[in-house]
N, CA, C and O atoms as a Tinker XYZ file with bonds, in Angstrom:
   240  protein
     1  N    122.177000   93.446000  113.641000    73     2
     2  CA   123.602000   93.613000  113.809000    64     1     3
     3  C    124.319000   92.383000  113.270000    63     2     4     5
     4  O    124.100000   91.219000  113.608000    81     3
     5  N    125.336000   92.878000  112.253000    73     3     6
     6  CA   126.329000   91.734000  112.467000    64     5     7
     7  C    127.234000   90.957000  113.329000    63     6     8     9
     8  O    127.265000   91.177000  114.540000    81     7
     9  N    127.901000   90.145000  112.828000    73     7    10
    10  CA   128.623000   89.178000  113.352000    64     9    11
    11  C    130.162000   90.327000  113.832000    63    10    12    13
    12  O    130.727000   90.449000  114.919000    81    11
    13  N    130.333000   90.746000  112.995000    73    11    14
    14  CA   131.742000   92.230000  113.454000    64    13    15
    15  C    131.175000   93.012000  114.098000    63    14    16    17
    16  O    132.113000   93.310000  114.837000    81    15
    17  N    130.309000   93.655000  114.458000    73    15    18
    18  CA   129.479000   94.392000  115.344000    64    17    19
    19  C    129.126000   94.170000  116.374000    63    18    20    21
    20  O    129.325000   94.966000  117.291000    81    19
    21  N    128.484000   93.005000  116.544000    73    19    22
    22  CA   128.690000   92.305000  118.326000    64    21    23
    23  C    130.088000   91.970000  118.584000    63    22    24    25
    24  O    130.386000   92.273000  119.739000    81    23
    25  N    131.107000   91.426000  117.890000    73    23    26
    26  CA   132.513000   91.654000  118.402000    64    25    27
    27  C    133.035000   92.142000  119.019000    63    26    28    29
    28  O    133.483000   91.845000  120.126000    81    27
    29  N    133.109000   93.302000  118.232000    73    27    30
    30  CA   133.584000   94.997000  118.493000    64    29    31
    31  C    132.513000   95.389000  119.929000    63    30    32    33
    32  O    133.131000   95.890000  120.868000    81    31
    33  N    131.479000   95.256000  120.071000    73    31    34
    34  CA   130.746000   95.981000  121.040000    64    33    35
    35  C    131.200000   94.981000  122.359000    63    34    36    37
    36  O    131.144000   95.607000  123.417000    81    35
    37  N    131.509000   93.974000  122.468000    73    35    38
    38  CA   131.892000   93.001000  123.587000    64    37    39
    39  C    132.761000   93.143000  123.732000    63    38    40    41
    40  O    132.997000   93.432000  124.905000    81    39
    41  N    133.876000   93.098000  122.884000    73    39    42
    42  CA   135.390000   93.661000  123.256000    64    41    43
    43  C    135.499000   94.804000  123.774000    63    42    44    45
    44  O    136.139000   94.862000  124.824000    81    43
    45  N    134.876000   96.150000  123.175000    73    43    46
    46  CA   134.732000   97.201000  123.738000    64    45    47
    47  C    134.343000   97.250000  125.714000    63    46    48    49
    48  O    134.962000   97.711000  126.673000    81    47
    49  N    132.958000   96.479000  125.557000    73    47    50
    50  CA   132.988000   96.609000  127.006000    64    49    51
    51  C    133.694000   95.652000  127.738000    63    50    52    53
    52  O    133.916000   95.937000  128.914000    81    51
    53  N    134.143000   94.462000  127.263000    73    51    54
    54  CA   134.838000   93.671000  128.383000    64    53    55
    55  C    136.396000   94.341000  128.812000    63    54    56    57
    56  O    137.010000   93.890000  129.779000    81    55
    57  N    137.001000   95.588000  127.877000    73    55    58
    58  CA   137.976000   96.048000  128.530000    64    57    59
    59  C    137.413000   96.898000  129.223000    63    58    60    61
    60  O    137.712000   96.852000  130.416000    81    59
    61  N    136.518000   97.862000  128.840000    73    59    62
    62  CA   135.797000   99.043000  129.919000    64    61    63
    63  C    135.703000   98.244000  131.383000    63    62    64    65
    64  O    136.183000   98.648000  132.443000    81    63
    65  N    135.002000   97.074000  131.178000    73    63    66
    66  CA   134.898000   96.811000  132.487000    64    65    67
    67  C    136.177000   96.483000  133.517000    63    66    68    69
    68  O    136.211000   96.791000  134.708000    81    67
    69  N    137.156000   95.825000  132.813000    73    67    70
    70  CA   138.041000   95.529000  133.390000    64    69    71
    71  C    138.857000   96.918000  134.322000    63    70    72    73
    72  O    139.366000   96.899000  135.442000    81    71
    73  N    138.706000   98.135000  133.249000    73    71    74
    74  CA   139.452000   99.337000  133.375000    64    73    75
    75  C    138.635000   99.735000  134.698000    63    74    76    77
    76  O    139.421000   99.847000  135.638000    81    75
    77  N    137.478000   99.951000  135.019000    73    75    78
    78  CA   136.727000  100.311000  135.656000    64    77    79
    79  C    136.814000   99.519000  136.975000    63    78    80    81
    80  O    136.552000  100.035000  138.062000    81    79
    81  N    137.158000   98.366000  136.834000    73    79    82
    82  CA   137.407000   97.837000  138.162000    64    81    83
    83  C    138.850000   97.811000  138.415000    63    82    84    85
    84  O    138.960000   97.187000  139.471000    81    83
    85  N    140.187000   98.207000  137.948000    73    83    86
    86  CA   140.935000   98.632000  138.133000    64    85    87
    87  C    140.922000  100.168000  138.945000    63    86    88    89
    88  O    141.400000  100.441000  140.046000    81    87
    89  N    140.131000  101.128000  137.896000    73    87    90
    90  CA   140.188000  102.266000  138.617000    64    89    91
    91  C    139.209000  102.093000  140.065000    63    90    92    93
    92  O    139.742000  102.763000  140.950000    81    91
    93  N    138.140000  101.509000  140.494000    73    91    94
    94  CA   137.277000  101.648000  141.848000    64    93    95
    95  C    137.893000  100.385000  142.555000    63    94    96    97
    96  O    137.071000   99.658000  143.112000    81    95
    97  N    138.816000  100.127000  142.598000    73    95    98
    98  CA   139.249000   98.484000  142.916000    64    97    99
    99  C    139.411000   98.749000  144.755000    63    98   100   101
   100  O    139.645000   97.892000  145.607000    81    99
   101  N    139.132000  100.626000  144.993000    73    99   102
   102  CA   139.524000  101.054000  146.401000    64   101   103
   103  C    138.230000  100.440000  147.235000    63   102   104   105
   104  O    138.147000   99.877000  148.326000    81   103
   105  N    137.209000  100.823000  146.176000    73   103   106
   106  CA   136.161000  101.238000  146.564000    64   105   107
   107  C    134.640000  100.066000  147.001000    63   106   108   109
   108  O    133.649000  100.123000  147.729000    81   107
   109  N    135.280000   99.065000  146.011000    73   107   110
   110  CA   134.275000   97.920000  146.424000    64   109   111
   111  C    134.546000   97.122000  147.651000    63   110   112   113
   112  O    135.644000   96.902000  148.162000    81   111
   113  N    133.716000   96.840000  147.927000    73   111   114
   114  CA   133.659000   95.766000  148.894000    64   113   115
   115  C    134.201000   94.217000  148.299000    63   114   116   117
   116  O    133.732000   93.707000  147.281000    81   115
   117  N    135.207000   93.629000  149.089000    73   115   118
   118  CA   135.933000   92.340000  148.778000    64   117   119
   119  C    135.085000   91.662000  147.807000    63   118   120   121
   120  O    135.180000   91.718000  146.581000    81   119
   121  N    133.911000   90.758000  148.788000    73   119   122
   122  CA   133.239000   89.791000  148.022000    64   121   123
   123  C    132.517000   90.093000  146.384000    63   122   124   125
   124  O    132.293000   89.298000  145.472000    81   123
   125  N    132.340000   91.223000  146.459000    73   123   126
   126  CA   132.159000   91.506000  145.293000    64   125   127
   127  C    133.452000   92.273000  144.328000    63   126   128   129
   128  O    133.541000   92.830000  143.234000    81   127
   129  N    134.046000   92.037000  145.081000    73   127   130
   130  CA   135.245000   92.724000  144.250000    64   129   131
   131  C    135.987000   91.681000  144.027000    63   130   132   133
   132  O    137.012000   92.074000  143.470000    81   131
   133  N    136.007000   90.039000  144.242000    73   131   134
   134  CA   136.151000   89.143000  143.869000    64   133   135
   135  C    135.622000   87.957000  142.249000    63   134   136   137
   136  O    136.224000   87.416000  141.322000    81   135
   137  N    134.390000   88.047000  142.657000    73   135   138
   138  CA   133.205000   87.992000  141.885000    64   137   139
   139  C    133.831000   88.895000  140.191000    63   138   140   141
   140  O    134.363000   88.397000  139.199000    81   139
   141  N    133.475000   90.275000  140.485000    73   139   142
   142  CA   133.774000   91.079000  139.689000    64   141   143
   143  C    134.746000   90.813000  138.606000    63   142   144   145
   144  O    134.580000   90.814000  137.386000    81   143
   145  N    135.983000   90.545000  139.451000    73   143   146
   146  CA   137.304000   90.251000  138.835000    64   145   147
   147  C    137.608000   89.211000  138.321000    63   146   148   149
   148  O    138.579000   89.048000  137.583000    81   147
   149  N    136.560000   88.121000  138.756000    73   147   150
   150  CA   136.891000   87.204000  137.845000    64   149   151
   151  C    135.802000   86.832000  137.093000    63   150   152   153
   152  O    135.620000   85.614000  137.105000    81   151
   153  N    134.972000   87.503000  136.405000    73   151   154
   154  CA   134.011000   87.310000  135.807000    64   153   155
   155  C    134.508000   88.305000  134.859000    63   154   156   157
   156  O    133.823000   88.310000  133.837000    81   155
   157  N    135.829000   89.467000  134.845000    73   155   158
   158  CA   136.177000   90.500000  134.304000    64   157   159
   159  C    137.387000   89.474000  133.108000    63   158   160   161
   160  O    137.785000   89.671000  131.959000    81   159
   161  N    137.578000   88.595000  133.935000    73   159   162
   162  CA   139.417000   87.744000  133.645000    64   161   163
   163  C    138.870000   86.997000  132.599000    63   162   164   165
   164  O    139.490000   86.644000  131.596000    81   163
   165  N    137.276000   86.675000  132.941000    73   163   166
   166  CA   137.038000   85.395000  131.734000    64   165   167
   167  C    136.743000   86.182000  130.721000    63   166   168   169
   168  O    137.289000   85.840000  129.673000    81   167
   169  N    135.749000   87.568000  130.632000    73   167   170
   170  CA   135.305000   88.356000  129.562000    64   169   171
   171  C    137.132000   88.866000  128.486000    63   170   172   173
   172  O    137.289000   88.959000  127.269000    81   171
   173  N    137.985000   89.040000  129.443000    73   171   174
   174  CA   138.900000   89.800000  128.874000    64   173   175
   175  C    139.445000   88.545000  128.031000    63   174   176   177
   176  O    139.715000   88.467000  126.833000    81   175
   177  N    139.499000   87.817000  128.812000    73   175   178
   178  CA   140.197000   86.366000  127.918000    64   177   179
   179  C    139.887000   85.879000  126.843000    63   178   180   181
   180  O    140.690000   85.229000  126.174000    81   179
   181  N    138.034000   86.222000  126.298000    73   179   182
   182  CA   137.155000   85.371000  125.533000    64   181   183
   183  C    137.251000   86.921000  124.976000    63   182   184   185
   184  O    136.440000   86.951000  124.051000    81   183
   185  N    137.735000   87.955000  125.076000    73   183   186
   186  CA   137.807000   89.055000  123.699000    64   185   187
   187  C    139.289000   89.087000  123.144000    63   186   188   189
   188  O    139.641000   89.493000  122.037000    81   187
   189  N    140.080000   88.569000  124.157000    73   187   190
   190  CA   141.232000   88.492000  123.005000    64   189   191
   191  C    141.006000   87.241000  122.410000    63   190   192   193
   192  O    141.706000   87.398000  121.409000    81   191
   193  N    140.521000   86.079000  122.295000    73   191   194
   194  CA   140.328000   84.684000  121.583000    64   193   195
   195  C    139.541000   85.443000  120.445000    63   194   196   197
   196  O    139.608000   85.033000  119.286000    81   195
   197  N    138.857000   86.460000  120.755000    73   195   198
   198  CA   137.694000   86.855000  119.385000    64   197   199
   199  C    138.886000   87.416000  118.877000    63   198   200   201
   200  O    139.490000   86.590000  118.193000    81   199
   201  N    139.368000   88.347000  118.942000    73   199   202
   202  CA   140.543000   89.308000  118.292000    64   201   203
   203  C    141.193000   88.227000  117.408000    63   202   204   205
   204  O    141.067000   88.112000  116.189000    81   203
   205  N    142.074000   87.281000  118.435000    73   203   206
   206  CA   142.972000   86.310000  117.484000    64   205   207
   207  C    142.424000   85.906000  116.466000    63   206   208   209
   208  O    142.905000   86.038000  115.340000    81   207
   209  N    140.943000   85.155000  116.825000    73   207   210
   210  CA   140.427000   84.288000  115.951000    64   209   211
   211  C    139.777000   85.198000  114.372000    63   210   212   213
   212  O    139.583000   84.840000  113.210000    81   211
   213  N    139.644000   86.243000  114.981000    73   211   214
   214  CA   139.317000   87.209000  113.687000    64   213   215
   215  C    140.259000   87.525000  112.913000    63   214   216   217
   216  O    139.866000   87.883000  111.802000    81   215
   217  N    141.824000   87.535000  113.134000    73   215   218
   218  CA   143.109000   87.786000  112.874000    64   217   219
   219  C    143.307000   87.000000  111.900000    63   218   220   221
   220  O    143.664000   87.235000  110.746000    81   219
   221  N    142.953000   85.654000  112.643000    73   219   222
   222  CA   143.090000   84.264000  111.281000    64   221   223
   223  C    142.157000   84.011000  110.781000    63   222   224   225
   224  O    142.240000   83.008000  110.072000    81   223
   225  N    140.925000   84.636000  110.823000    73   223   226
   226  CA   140.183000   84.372000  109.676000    64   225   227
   227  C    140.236000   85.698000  108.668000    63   226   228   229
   228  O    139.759000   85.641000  107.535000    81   227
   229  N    140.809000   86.785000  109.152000    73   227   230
   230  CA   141.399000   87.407000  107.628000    64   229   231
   231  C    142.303000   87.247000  107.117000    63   230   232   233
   232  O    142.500000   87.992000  106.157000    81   231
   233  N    143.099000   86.468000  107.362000    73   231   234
   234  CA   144.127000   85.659000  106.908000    64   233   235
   235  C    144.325000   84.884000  106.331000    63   234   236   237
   236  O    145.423000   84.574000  105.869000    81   235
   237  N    142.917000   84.143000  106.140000    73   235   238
   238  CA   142.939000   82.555000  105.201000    64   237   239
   239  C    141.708000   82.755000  103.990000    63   238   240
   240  O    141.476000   81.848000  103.190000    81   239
């Protein structure tokens, strides 16, 4: 696999996951529904930095 291919597949799931703990957010139990969410905040954060950073490197 390439370098755009693991991208795309990490971005893909780090929003799935996020979505997914939005939608069961009834259903977990706190401590792990803590955990979850912020292990969700750093994935979502470090796929939009890939997005940007891919943005400006087709750019230059």
């Amino acid at each position: 696999m390439n370098e755009a291919t693991s991208s795309v597949i990490f971005i893909i799931l780090a929003f799935s996951l996020g979505a997914i703990l939005v939608m069961k957010r009834d259903t977990l139990p706190p401590r792990l529904k803590r955990g979850l969410a912020l292990s969700a905040i750093v994935m979502i954060a470090f796929a939009f930095f890939i997005i940007v950073y891919s943005f400006y490197r087709m750019g230059s």
